[in-house]
Amino acid sequence: MINSRFLPLTRKEFIHIRRDPRSVLILLMMPLLMMFIFGYAINMDLKNIRVGVCDLDRTPVSRDLIETVDASSYFDVVRRYDDPRMTEGLFRQRAVRAAVIIPADFSRNLGGAGSAVIGLVTDGTDANSATLAQNYLESLFLSRSLSAGGVGLPVRVKTRIFYNPDMESAHFVVPGIVALLLIMIGALLTSVTIAREKETGTMEQILTSPIRPYEVVLGKALPYLILAFLIAVFIIIFGHLWFKVPMLGSWTWLMVFCLLYLFTALAIGLLISTLVATQQVAMMLSLAATLLPSVMLSGFIFPISSMPRPLQVVSQIIPATHFLKIIRGIMLKGNGPLELWPAVAAMVAVGLFFISLAIWRFQLKLQ
Amino acid sequence: MKKILNLVIKELRQVVRDPNMLRVIFVVPMIQLLILGHAITTDIKNLDILICDQDNSAISRSLIEQFSHTDYFIVQQQPCRAGEAERFLFRGETVLALVIPEYFGRDLEARDSPEIQILLDGQNSNTAAVAMGYCNRILLEFMRDRMARDTGRDPRLVRSVRFIEPVSRAWYNPELKSVYYMIPGIISILLTIITMLLTGMAIVKEREIGTLDQLLVTPLSAWQIIAGKTLPFALLGFLEMGFAMTFGVLWFKVPIVGSLPLLAVLAAVFIFTTLGLGIFISTLVDTQQQALFIAWFFLVSFILLSGFFYPIANMPDWVQIITLANPLRYFIEILRELFLKGAGLTVLWPELLSLLAIGLTIFTLATVRFSRRAAA
C-alpha cells in the first residue's frame, strides 16, 4: 500500500544523498566543529572588565577598596588617574568599560555617622554587560560596608546550587547548541530539497505520478529525518564525552524526544517549501525562521521570564524553547517523561500545527 | 563599465521579478527587527522565586516584602517543610528558592545569626549567576537596614558599621536599554546574510544551470563577471541597511550620534569583505546546497563569535585569535560605537584596518580561485 509507493521515493532521495558524499561530510563535520568551538567559546559570566579608578581620597581606606575591586575576578583595574574629567576620554578611547570615582572626603565620611558617597560610571553601549558590571560593583561595595566593622553579619546565607553545582558554562551551552543546530539543519535540509525539485521541474513529474501528496512529503522527509537524527546522536555523544556534560536521565527518552523535535523542524521546513519556488528563498526563509528566534527567544541565552509578555507568547511557538527544557531536564537533572510531559506536549502541538499548515498549503497549491 | 552595468541590471531584474525574494529581503528582516529588538536582555526580571517561610514572623514577612518590592522577582509563597523546596526545583516549577528557617525572627533579635538557605537551579549558569547576585544583594540590604537600626540601640556597634553609598550612572545609554545594543547587532547580521549568502548562492546557481559557462565564453573578464554578480547584492545590502536603520530610529528611537557618511564608508568596507566571502564560498562547492551549508557554518560562527551575545574577553585565547578574522566582530563594534558614542575615525581606525585587511585577503583569494576555476 503506502509503503510500496513512498519507499521508492525515499530510496531515490537516499541515492541523491549517497551520490553527494561531500555534502554529507560537510553536514556531519560542521556541527561537530561548531559544537567544539562554541562549547569553549560561549561563556556569559563577566570576567576581567576593564575598570578605571580615580582616587581623590588617597588614604589606606580608599586604596584598600580599590584592592578589593581589583582582586575580584570580574574586574581588572587597568587605569589609575587623578582628574575625574579624564573619565570621558577613557570611555571614548575604549580604554575602560567602567570607572569608580572616590571623592576626596570619602574616608572622612566613612568614619562618620552617615554614609560615604562613591561614584560609579559604566559604558552603556553594551547595555547587558553594563547592567551586570553595575550590579556586581554595587554589591561589592554593599558587602564591603557590612563586613568592614569586624562584627559578623546578622544573617548567615548558605547557597546550594543544584544540577550544575560548578556553574559550568558548557553544561548549559552544549544542550543549547544541540537544540539550535538540529532545528536549523532539519528545517534547512527539508525546505531546500523540496525547493530544488521545484527549481529543476522534477516536482511536477512526481506529482503527475499516481503517488499521493502526503506520500511525496513523507518520502522526501524521511531520509533527512534519519540524517539529522544521526547528526543529533553524534553531537550529543560528543558533548557528553568531550565537554563532560552529565547524562543523568535516560538515553532512550532523549532519543525519542530528539526525534519528535526533528519532526517539528521538518514540519517548519515543509511549510517553508510550500511558500517558495527557489532554493535561495527557501534558504533565506529557513534562516529567518530558525536562526535568530532559536538563539534569542528560546531561553538559550536570554531568560524568557524577563521578556515582555507578547514575546513570551511568541517564544512558546518556537520548538527550541520546549526542546531546551527537555534536553537540559534529561541530561542535567535526570528528569523523565513524568516531569517533562508538558514540554513534550507543547513541542508536539507546535509540530502538528506547522505540519497541518504545510499540508493545507500543499493541497491548496495542487488545486 | 557598460558591460558591468548590463550585468548588474540583469541581476537586479532577476531579484525584482521574484516577489518572494523581495519579501524575504525586505519584509522578513523588518519583522525580525520588530520582534527581536524588543527588550531582550540577559538581566533578569520577574523571575519566580519560591519562598518557604517556616518562621512566619513579622521579621520574616518584612524580608519577603523586600523581595516582592523589586522588579527582579515574583514571590511565590508556599508552605513547605524542611527539605521540600528541592522537589519544586526538580520538577522545574521554580529555579530559585529561599528557605527561611523556624525561629528566624527570634534568633535575629537575639543576634544568633540564623541561617537562610538559597537553593538555585544551575542549569542555565548565566541566569543563575545573575539571580544569585540579586538575591544576595537584597539580603545584604536587609542586613544593612537591620544593622543601621541596631546601631541606634547598641553603642558597641556604632563605630563598627560603615556605609558606602554608590551613585551609579551609565553613559551613552543612561537607561541601559538593551535595544540600543540589539539593533546594531541585528542589522549587521541581516547585512551578512544578504551579501554573503545570496552572492554565494547566486553564483553557484548560475553554475548549476550552466549559464555561468555561457557568461565565461563572452568577452567579459573574470573580474567583470564578479563585479556584475556582486554589485547588485552590495546595492541591496545598502538599501536594507538604510531601511533597517530608519526603522530602528523611528520605531525604537535608537539615537545615531555619529556621522552617517563615515558609517556608509565603513559599511561599504564591511560589505566588501562579506561579498568576498560569498564568492570564495562559491568557488569551494558544486551545488547550491553545499554552498548553503558552508555559508551557514560561517554565518552561525560569525554571529556567536562576534561578541554580540557573548563577550569576546571571556573566550579562551585560541578562540579569541579566531575571532580576529571575524568581520562581523568589527562591524558590530563600529555600529555600536558610532551610533551611541558618535565615535569617529580617530577611534575606529583599528576596526577599519582589520576589515580592510580581511577584505583584501579574501577578495584576492576568491578572485584567483574564481578565475582558475573558470579557466579549467
CSV table of C-alpha atoms in Angstrom, one decimal, chain A:
chain,number,residue,atom,x,y,z
A,1,MET,CA,0.0,0.0,0.0
A,2,ILE,CA,1.6,3.2,1.3
A,3,ASN,CA,5.0,1.6,1.6
A,4,SER,CA,5.0,0.4,-2.0
A,5,ARG,CA,4.8,3.9,-3.2
A,6,PHE,CA,6.7,6.1,-0.9
A,7,LEU,CA,9.6,3.8,-0.3
A,8,PRO,CA,11.0,4.1,-3.8
A,9,LEU,CA,10.9,7.9,-3.3
A,10,THR,CA,12.8,7.5,-0.1
A,11,ARG,CA,15.3,5.3,-1.8
A,12,LYS,CA,15.7,7.8,-4.6
A,13,GLU,CA,16.4,10.5,-2.0
A,14,PHE,CA,19.0,8.3,-0.3
A,15,ILE,CA,20.7,7.8,-3.6
A,16,HIS,CA,20.8,11.6,-4.0
A,17,ILE,CA,22.5,11.8,-0.6
A,18,ARG,CA,24.9,9.0,-1.3
A,19,ARG,CA,25.9,10.4,-4.6
A,20,ASP,CA,26.9,13.6,-2.9
A,21,PRO,CA,29.3,12.4,-0.2
A,22,ARG,CA,30.8,15.9,0.1
A,23,SER,CA,27.6,17.3,1.3
A,24,VAL,CA,27.2,14.5,3.8
A,25,LEU,CA,30.7,15.1,5.1
A,26,ILE,CA,30.1,18.8,5.4
A,27,LEU,CA,26.9,18.1,7.2
A,28,LEU,CA,28.5,15.8,9.7
A,29,MET,CA,31.7,17.7,10.3
A,30,MET,CA,30.3,21.2,10.6
A,31,PRO,CA,28.0,20.7,13.5
A,32,LEU,CA,30.9,18.8,15.3
A,33,LEU,CA,33.3,21.7,14.6
A,34,MET,CA,30.7,24.2,15.8
A,35,MET,CA,30.0,22.2,18.9
A,36,PHE,CA,33.7,22.1,19.7
A,37,ILE,CA,34.3,25.9,19.2
A,38,PHE,CA,31.2,27.1,20.9
A,39,GLY,CA,31.5,24.7,23.8
A,40,TYR,CA,34.6,26.5,24.7
A,41,ALA,CA,33.8,30.0,23.5
A,42,ILE,CA,30.4,30.7,24.9
A,43,ASN,CA,30.6,32.0,28.4
A,44,MET,CA,28.4,34.7,29.7
A,45,ASP,CA,30.0,35.4,33.1
A,46,LEU,CA,31.7,38.7,33.1
A,47,LYS,CA,35.4,38.4,33.6
A,48,ASN,CA,38.1,41.0,33.6
A,49,ILE,CA,36.0,44.0,32.9
A,50,ARG,CA,38.5,46.9,32.4
A,51,VAL,CA,38.0,49.4,35.2
A,52,GLY,CA,39.5,52.9,35.7
A,53,VAL,CA,39.9,54.3,39.2
A,54,CYS,CA,40.1,57.9,40.1
A,55,ASP,CA,41.1,58.1,43.7
A,56,LEU,CA,40.9,61.6,45.1
A,57,ASP,CA,40.9,60.4,48.7
A,58,ARG,CA,44.3,58.6,48.6
A,59,THR,CA,44.0,57.1,52.1
A,60,PRO,CA,44.6,53.5,53.1
A,61,VAL,CA,40.9,53.1,53.3
A,62,SER,CA,40.4,54.0,49.6
A,63,ARG,CA,43.4,52.0,48.5
A,64,ASP,CA,42.0,49.0,50.3
A,65,LEU,CA,38.7,49.4,48.5
A,66,ILE,CA,40.4,49.6,45.1
A,67,GLU,CA,42.3,46.5,46.1
A,68,THR,CA,39.1,44.7,46.7
A,69,VAL,CA,37.8,45.7,43.2
A,70,ASP,CA,41.0,44.6,41.5
A,71,ALA,CA,41.1,41.3,43.4
A,72,SER,CA,37.6,40.3,42.2
A,73,SER,CA,37.7,38.1,39.1
A,74,TYR,CA,35.1,40.3,37.5
A,75,PHE,CA,37.2,43.4,37.3
A,76,ASP,CA,40.7,44.4,36.3
A,77,VAL,CA,41.8,47.9,37.4
A,78,VAL,CA,43.7,49.0,34.3
A,79,ARG,CA,43.9,52.7,34.8
A,80,ARG,CA,44.5,54.9,37.9
A,81,TYR,CA,44.1,58.6,37.3
A,82,ASP,CA,43.7,61.8,39.3
A,83,ASP,CA,41.4,64.0,37.4
A,84,PRO,CA,37.8,63.0,37.2
A,85,ARG,CA,37.4,64.9,33.9
A,86,MET,CA,39.6,62.3,32.3
A,87,THR,CA,36.9,59.7,32.6
A,88,GLU,CA,35.1,60.7,29.5
A,89,GLY,CA,38.2,60.4,27.4
A,90,LEU,CA,38.9,56.9,28.7
A,91,PHE,CA,35.5,55.8,27.7
A,92,ARG,CA,35.8,57.3,24.3
A,93,GLN,CA,39.1,55.5,23.7
A,94,ARG,CA,37.5,52.3,24.9
A,95,ALA,CA,40.3,52.0,27.5
A,96,VAL,CA,37.9,51.2,30.2
A,97,ARG,CA,34.3,49.9,30.4
A,98,ALA,CA,33.6,51.1,33.9
A,99,ALA,CA,35.0,53.8,36.3
A,100,VAL,CA,35.0,54.2,40.0
A,101,ILE,CA,35.4,57.7,41.3
A,102,ILE,CA,36.3,58.0,45.0
A,103,PRO,CA,35.7,61.6,46.3
A,104,ALA,CA,38.2,63.4,48.4
A,105,ASP,CA,36.2,63.3,51.6
A,106,PHE,CA,35.5,59.5,51.2
A,107,SER,CA,37.3,58.1,54.2
A,108,ARG,CA,36.3,61.1,56.4
A,109,ASN,CA,32.6,60.5,55.7
A,110,LEU,CA,33.1,56.8,56.1
A,111,GLY,CA,34.3,57.3,59.6
A,112,GLY,CA,31.4,59.5,60.5
A,113,ALA,CA,27.8,58.6,61.3
A,114,GLY,CA,26.4,58.9,57.8
A,115,SER,CA,27.4,57.2,54.6
A,116,ALA,CA,30.2,57.9,52.2
A,117,VAL,CA,29.3,58.5,48.5
A,118,ILE,CA,31.2,56.8,45.8
A,119,GLY,CA,30.8,57.5,42.0
A,120,LEU,CA,30.3,54.6,39.6
A,121,VAL,CA,30.1,55.0,35.8
A,122,THR,CA,29.6,52.3,33.2
A,123,ASP,CA,29.7,52.3,29.4
A,124,GLY,CA,26.1,51.9,28.3
A,125,THR,CA,26.9,51.0,24.7
A,126,ASP,CA,26.9,47.4,25.7
A,127,ALA,CA,23.8,47.5,27.9
A,128,ASN,CA,23.9,43.9,29.0
A,129,SER,CA,27.4,44.0,30.3
A,130,ALA,CA,27.0,47.4,31.8
A,131,THR,CA,24.0,46.2,33.8
A,132,LEU,CA,25.9,43.3,35.1
A,133,ALA,CA,29.0,45.3,35.9
A,134,GLN,CA,27.0,47.9,37.7
A,135,ASN,CA,25.3,45.3,39.8
A,136,TYR,CA,28.5,43.5,40.7
A,137,LEU,CA,30.2,46.7,41.7
A,138,GLU,CA,27.3,47.9,43.8
A,139,SER,CA,27.0,44.5,45.6
A,140,LEU,CA,30.7,44.5,46.2
A,141,PHE,CA,30.5,47.9,47.9
A,142,LEU,CA,27.5,46.8,49.9
A,143,SER,CA,29.1,43.7,51.3
A,144,ARG,CA,32.2,45.7,51.9
A,145,SER,CA,30.4,48.2,54.1
A,146,LEU,CA,28.8,45.4,56.1
A,147,SER,CA,31.9,43.4,56.7
A,148,ALA,CA,34.2,46.4,57.4
A,149,GLY,CA,33.3,46.7,61.1
A,150,GLY,CA,34.6,43.3,62.2
A,151,VAL,CA,31.3,42.2,63.7
A,152,GLY,CA,29.7,39.2,62.0
A,153,LEU,CA,26.8,39.6,59.6
A,154,PRO,CA,23.4,39.3,61.4
A,155,VAL,CA,22.3,36.5,59.0
A,156,ARG,CA,24.3,33.7,57.5
A,157,VAL,CA,23.4,32.8,54.0
A,158,LYS,CA,24.1,29.4,52.6
A,159,THR,CA,23.7,28.8,48.9
A,160,ARG,CA,23.3,25.4,47.4
A,161,ILE,CA,23.4,25.1,43.6
A,162,PHE,CA,21.7,22.1,42.0
A,163,TYR,CA,22.1,20.3,38.7
A,164,ASN,CA,25.3,22.3,37.7
A,165,PRO,CA,27.0,23.0,41.0
A,166,ASP,CA,30.2,24.4,39.5
A,167,MET,CA,28.1,26.7,37.3
A,168,GLU,CA,29.9,25.2,34.3
A,169,SER,CA,29.0,27.2,31.2
A,170,ALA,CA,29.5,24.2,28.9
A,171,HIS,CA,26.8,22.2,30.7
A,172,PHE,CA,24.3,24.8,29.7
A,173,VAL,CA,25.8,25.7,26.3
A,174,VAL,CA,26.1,22.2,24.9
A,175,PRO,CA,22.4,21.3,25.1
A,176,GLY,CA,21.6,24.8,23.7
A,177,ILE,CA,23.8,24.2,20.7
A,178,VAL,CA,22.2,20.8,20.1
A,179,ALA,CA,18.8,22.4,20.1
A,180,LEU,CA,20.0,25.2,17.8
A,181,LEU,CA,21.8,23.0,15.3
A,182,LEU,CA,19.1,20.4,15.0
A,183,ILE,CA,16.3,22.8,14.2
A,184,MET,CA,18.4,24.7,11.7
A,185,ILE,CA,19.6,21.5,9.9
A,186,GLY,CA,16.2,19.9,9.9
A,187,ALA,CA,14.4,23.0,8.5
A,188,LEU,CA,17.1,23.9,6.0
A,189,LEU,CA,17.5,20.4,4.6
A,190,THR,CA,13.9,19.8,4.0
A,191,SER,CA,12.9,23.2,2.6
A,192,VAL,CA,15.9,23.4,0.3
A,193,THR,CA,15.5,19.8,-1.0
A,194,ILE,CA,11.9,20.3,-2.0
A,195,ALA,CA,12.7,23.7,-3.5
A,196,ARG,CA,15.4,22.0,-5.6
A,197,GLU,CA,12.8,19.7,-7.1
A,198,LYS,CA,10.7,22.7,-7.9
A,199,GLU,CA,13.6,24.6,-9.4
A,200,THR,CA,14.6,21.7,-11.7
A,201,GLY,CA,11.0,20.9,-12.6
A,202,THR,CA,11.1,17.3,-11.3
A,203,MET,CA,8.4,18.1,-8.7
A,204,GLU,CA,5.7,18.2,-11.5
A,205,GLN,CA,6.8,14.8,-12.7
A,206,ILE,CA,6.4,13.4,-9.2
A,207,LEU,CA,3.1,15.0,-8.8
A,208,THR,CA,1.7,13.7,-12.1
A,209,SER,CA,2.5,10.1,-11.0
A,210,PRO,CA,-0.2,8.3,-9.1
A,211,ILE,CA,1.6,8.9,-5.8
A,212,ARG,CA,-0.4,10.8,-3.1
A,213,PRO,CA,0.8,14.3,-1.9
A,214,TYR,CA,1.4,13.1,1.7
A,215,GLU,CA,3.4,10.2,0.3
A,216,VAL,CA,5.6,12.6,-1.6
A,217,VAL,CA,6.2,14.7,1.5
A,218,LEU,CA,6.9,11.6,3.7
A,219,GLY,CA,9.1,10.1,1.1
A,220,LYS,CA,11.2,13.3,0.8
A,221,ALA,CA,11.3,14.0,4.5
A,222,LEU,CA,12.2,10.6,5.9
A,223,PRO,CA,15.8,10.4,4.6
A,224,TYR,CA,16.6,13.8,6.0
A,225,LEU,CA,14.9,12.9,9.3
A,226,ILE,CA,17.3,10.0,9.5
A,227,LEU,CA,20.3,12.0,8.5
A,228,ALA,CA,19.5,14.8,11.0
A,229,PHE,CA,18.9,12.2,13.7
A,230,LEU,CA,22.4,10.7,13.1
A,231,ILE,CA,23.9,14.2,13.5
A,232,ALA,CA,21.9,14.7,16.7
A,233,VAL,CA,23.3,11.4,18.2
A,234,PHE,CA,26.7,12.3,17.0
A,235,ILE,CA,26.9,15.7,18.6
A,236,ILE,CA,25.1,14.7,21.9
A,237,ILE,CA,27.6,11.9,22.4
A,238,PHE,CA,30.5,14.3,21.6
A,239,GLY,CA,29.2,16.9,24.1
A,240,HIS,CA,28.8,14.2,26.7
A,241,LEU,CA,32.3,12.7,26.2
A,242,TRP,CA,34.3,15.8,25.4
A,243,PHE,CA,32.7,18.5,27.5
A,244,LYS,CA,31.7,16.0,30.2
A,245,VAL,CA,28.1,17.2,30.2
A,246,PRO,CA,26.4,14.8,32.6
A,247,MET,CA,23.7,12.4,31.3
A,248,LEU,CA,21.6,11.7,34.4
A,249,GLY,CA,18.4,10.7,32.6
A,250,SER,CA,17.6,8.0,30.1
A,251,TRP,CA,19.3,7.9,26.7
A,252,THR,CA,16.2,6.2,25.2
A,253,TRP,CA,13.9,9.0,26.2
A,254,LEU,CA,16.3,11.7,25.0
A,255,MET,CA,16.4,9.9,21.6
A,256,VAL,CA,12.7,9.7,21.4
A,257,PHE,CA,12.2,13.4,22.2
A,258,CYS,CA,15.0,14.2,19.7
A,259,LEU,CA,13.0,12.5,17.0
A,260,LEU,CA,9.9,14.5,18.0
A,261,TYR,CA,11.9,17.7,17.9
A,262,LEU,CA,13.3,16.9,14.5
A,263,PHE,CA,9.8,16.2,13.4
A,264,THR,CA,8.8,19.8,14.3
A,265,ALA,CA,11.9,21.0,12.5
A,266,LEU,CA,10.9,19.1,9.4
A,267,ALA,CA,7.4,20.5,9.7
A,268,ILE,CA,8.8,24.0,9.5
A,269,GLY,CA,10.9,23.1,6.6
A,270,LEU,CA,8.0,21.6,4.8
A,271,LEU,CA,5.8,24.6,5.5
A,272,ILE,CA,8.5,26.9,4.1
A,273,SER,CA,8.9,24.8,1.0
A,274,THR,CA,5.2,25.2,0.2
A,275,LEU,CA,5.7,29.0,0.3
A,276,VAL,CA,8.7,29.3,-2.0
A,277,ALA,CA,9.9,28.4,-5.5
A,278,THR,CA,13.7,28.7,-5.4
A,279,GLN,CA,16.4,27.3,-3.1
A,280,GLN,CA,17.7,30.8,-2.4
A,281,VAL,CA,14.4,32.0,-1.0
A,282,ALA,CA,13.9,28.7,0.8
A,283,MET,CA,17.2,29.2,2.5
A,284,MET,CA,16.6,32.8,3.5
A,285,LEU,CA,13.2,31.9,5.0
A,286,SER,CA,14.5,28.9,6.9
A,287,LEU,CA,17.3,31.0,8.3
A,288,ALA,CA,14.9,33.8,9.3
A,289,ALA,CA,12.6,31.3,10.9
A,290,THR,CA,15.2,29.3,12.8
A,291,LEU,CA,18.5,31.1,13.5
A,292,LEU,CA,17.8,34.3,15.5
A,293,PRO,CA,14.5,33.1,17.0
A,294,SER,CA,16.1,29.9,18.3
A,295,VAL,CA,19.1,31.8,19.7
A,296,MET,CA,17.3,34.8,21.2
A,297,LEU,CA,13.8,33.7,22.1
A,298,SER,CA,14.2,30.1,23.3
A,299,GLY,CA,15.8,30.8,26.6
A,300,PHE,CA,19.1,29.6,25.2
A,301,ILE,CA,20.7,32.8,26.2
A,302,PHE,CA,18.1,35.2,27.4
A,303,PRO,CA,15.8,34.3,30.2
A,304,ILE,CA,12.2,34.0,28.9
A,305,SER,CA,10.7,35.3,32.2
A,306,SER,CA,12.4,38.7,31.6
A,307,MET,CA,10.9,39.2,28.2
A,308,PRO,CA,7.8,41.4,27.7
A,309,ARG,CA,4.5,39.4,27.7
A,310,PRO,CA,3.9,39.3,24.0
A,311,LEU,CA,7.4,37.9,23.4
A,312,GLN,CA,6.8,35.3,26.0
A,313,VAL,CA,3.8,34.1,23.9
A,314,VAL,CA,5.9,34.1,20.8
A,315,SER,CA,8.6,32.1,22.5
A,316,GLN,CA,6.0,29.3,23.1
A,317,ILE,CA,5.6,28.6,19.4
A,318,ILE,CA,9.4,28.2,19.0
A,319,PRO,CA,10.2,24.5,19.2
A,320,ALA,CA,13.6,25.1,20.6
A,321,THR,CA,12.0,26.6,23.8
A,322,HIS,CA,10.4,23.3,24.6
A,323,PHE,CA,13.3,21.1,23.5
A,324,LEU,CA,15.7,23.1,25.6
A,325,LYS,CA,13.7,22.3,28.7
A,326,ILE,CA,13.6,18.6,27.7
A,327,ILE,CA,17.2,18.1,26.9
A,328,ARG,CA,18.5,20.1,29.9
A,329,GLY,CA,16.0,18.3,32.1
A,330,ILE,CA,17.1,14.9,31.0
A,331,MET,CA,20.9,15.5,30.8
A,332,LEU,CA,21.4,17.7,33.8
A,333,LYS,CA,18.5,16.9,36.2
A,334,GLY,CA,17.7,13.3,35.3
A,335,ASN,CA,14.1,14.2,34.6
A,336,GLY,CA,11.8,11.7,33.0
A,337,PRO,CA,8.6,11.9,31.0
A,338,LEU,CA,6.7,12.3,34.3
A,339,GLU,CA,8.2,15.8,34.8
A,340,LEU,CA,8.7,16.7,31.1
A,341,TRP,CA,5.3,15.8,29.6
A,342,PRO,CA,4.1,19.5,29.5
A,343,ALA,CA,7.1,20.5,27.4
A,344,VAL,CA,6.8,17.4,25.2
A,345,ALA,CA,3.1,18.0,24.6
A,346,ALA,CA,3.7,21.6,23.7
A,347,MET,CA,6.5,20.7,21.3
A,348,VAL,CA,4.4,18.1,19.6
A,349,ALA,CA,1.5,20.6,19.4
A,350,VAL,CA,3.8,23.1,17.7
A,351,GLY,CA,5.0,20.4,15.2
A,352,LEU,CA,1.4,19.3,14.4
A,353,PHE,CA,0.4,22.9,13.9
A,354,PHE,CA,3.1,23.5,11.4
A,355,ILE,CA,2.6,20.2,9.6
A,356,SER,CA,-1.1,20.8,9.2
A,357,LEU,CA,-0.4,24.2,7.9
A,358,ALA,CA,2.0,22.7,5.4
A,359,ILE,CA,-0.4,20.0,4.2
A,360,TRP,CA,-3.1,22.6,3.8
A,361,ARG,CA,-0.9,24.9,1.7
A,362,PHE,CA,0.3,22.0,-0.3
A,363,GLN,CA,-3.2,20.9,-1.2
A,364,LEU,CA,-4.2,24.5,-1.9
A,365,LYS,CA,-1.4,24.6,-4.5
A,366,LEU,CA,-2.4,21.4,-6.1
A,367,GLN,CA,-5.9,22.6,-6.8
